XYZ file of C-alpha atoms in Angstrom:
117
model
C 14.820 11.374 32.136
C 13.725 8.726 29.647
C 10.500 6.823 29.991
C 10.049 3.206 28.987
C 6.945 1.833 27.316
C 7.842 -1.792 28.048
C 5.167 -3.914 29.668
C 7.771 -6.202 31.180
C 11.508 -6.671 31.149
C 13.696 -9.777 31.042
C 17.418 -10.357 30.857
C 19.525 -13.109 29.357
C 23.256 -13.726 29.326
C 25.206 -14.461 26.165
C 27.409 -17.547 26.632
C 30.830 -18.186 25.088
C 29.256 -19.661 21.937
C 27.088 -16.520 21.481
C 23.924 -18.287 22.614
C 21.235 -16.986 24.905
C 18.287 -18.621 26.594
C 15.108 -16.690 25.833
C 13.163 -16.448 29.092
C 9.904 -18.447 29.195
C 7.718 -15.342 29.573
C 9.310 -13.768 26.486
C 8.905 -16.997 24.468
C 5.251 -17.128 25.495
C 4.691 -13.442 24.621
C 6.313 -13.946 21.200
C 4.539 -17.232 20.541
C 7.755 -19.121 19.888
C 8.593 -22.653 20.912
C 11.504 -25.044 20.824
C 12.683 -25.563 17.253
C 11.176 -22.326 15.885
C 13.499 -20.200 13.779
C 13.634 -16.481 14.497
C 15.129 -13.742 12.379
C 17.158 -10.812 13.650
C 16.576 -7.765 11.480
C 19.247 -5.097 11.954
C 18.669 -1.616 10.518
C 19.496 1.986 11.401
C 16.794 2.037 14.091
C 18.062 -1.001 15.976
C 17.455 -4.741 16.056
C 14.075 -6.432 15.689
C 13.243 -10.059 16.351
C 10.946 -11.542 13.686
C 9.034 -14.638 14.750
C 7.377 -17.260 12.526
C 3.973 -15.862 13.554
C 4.998 -12.341 12.520
C 6.277 -13.664 9.195
C 3.007 -15.561 8.599
C 0.914 -12.504 9.468
C 2.964 -10.345 7.071
C 2.559 -12.900 4.294
C -1.187 -13.150 4.930
C -1.561 -9.347 4.911
C 0.303 -9.050 1.596
C -2.021 -11.606 0.019
C -5.270 -10.343 1.553
C -4.883 -6.581 1.688
C -4.069 -6.543 5.391
C -4.909 -3.292 7.135
C -4.882 -1.557 3.755
C -7.670 -3.769 2.377
C -10.315 -1.062 2.596
C -8.066 1.585 1.107
C -7.123 -0.779 -1.721
C -10.797 -1.248 -2.533
C -11.309 2.526 -2.345
C -8.434 3.160 -4.751
C -9.783 0.577 -7.198
C -13.290 2.075 -6.996
C -11.904 5.578 -7.515
C -9.864 4.390 -10.497
C -12.967 2.766 -11.960
C -14.957 5.985 -11.437
C -12.207 7.991 -13.143
C -12.198 5.618 -16.121
C -15.981 5.823 -16.380
C -15.880 9.650 -16.224
C -13.193 9.777 -18.937
C -15.171 7.385 -21.160
C -18.318 9.469 -20.735
C -16.406 12.654 -21.632
C -14.937 10.992 -24.725
C -18.430 9.873 -25.741
C -19.817 13.416 -25.334
C -17.032 14.765 -27.579
C -17.651 12.033 -30.150
C -21.406 12.799 -30.106
C -20.791 16.525 -30.637
C -18.363 15.842 -33.486
C -20.892 13.514 -35.095
C -23.653 16.133 -34.704
C -21.543 18.931 -36.212
C -22.931 19.983 -39.609
C -20.488 22.770 -40.479
C -17.515 22.053 -42.701
C -13.954 22.937 -41.746
C -14.014 26.305 -43.549
C -17.145 27.398 -41.693
C -15.694 26.323 -38.338
C -12.426 28.143 -39.119
C -14.334 31.328 -40.039
C -16.239 31.233 -36.725
C -12.990 30.633 -34.794
C -11.218 33.518 -36.542
C -14.180 35.797 -35.893
C -14.198 34.848 -32.204
C -10.489 35.663 -32.026
C -11.024 38.994 -33.800
C -8.982 38.037 -36.861
């Protein structure tokens, strides 16, 4: 037995020209009016009706971060933290290199001794 999650149901009949009349309650629920263009998106999951309001909301979300706005800020902050950490590490290495007083032969001798060579 299949269960439906629909809040309401409406039917329409396709006429000989392939036209249907969208019931008033459906038009109201979708926020469409006379003259509005709708898009039918067909994919492997079925058919979706895209309204002008849906299209506008999608466009707004793409330009303003949408639901992902907070996560976008978090990713940018994390990236900034990573760059700061890398810069600090590079500076520590540069400081140690600058503070090193041994020449290459002395450093090589210490390395070879540590390796047991």
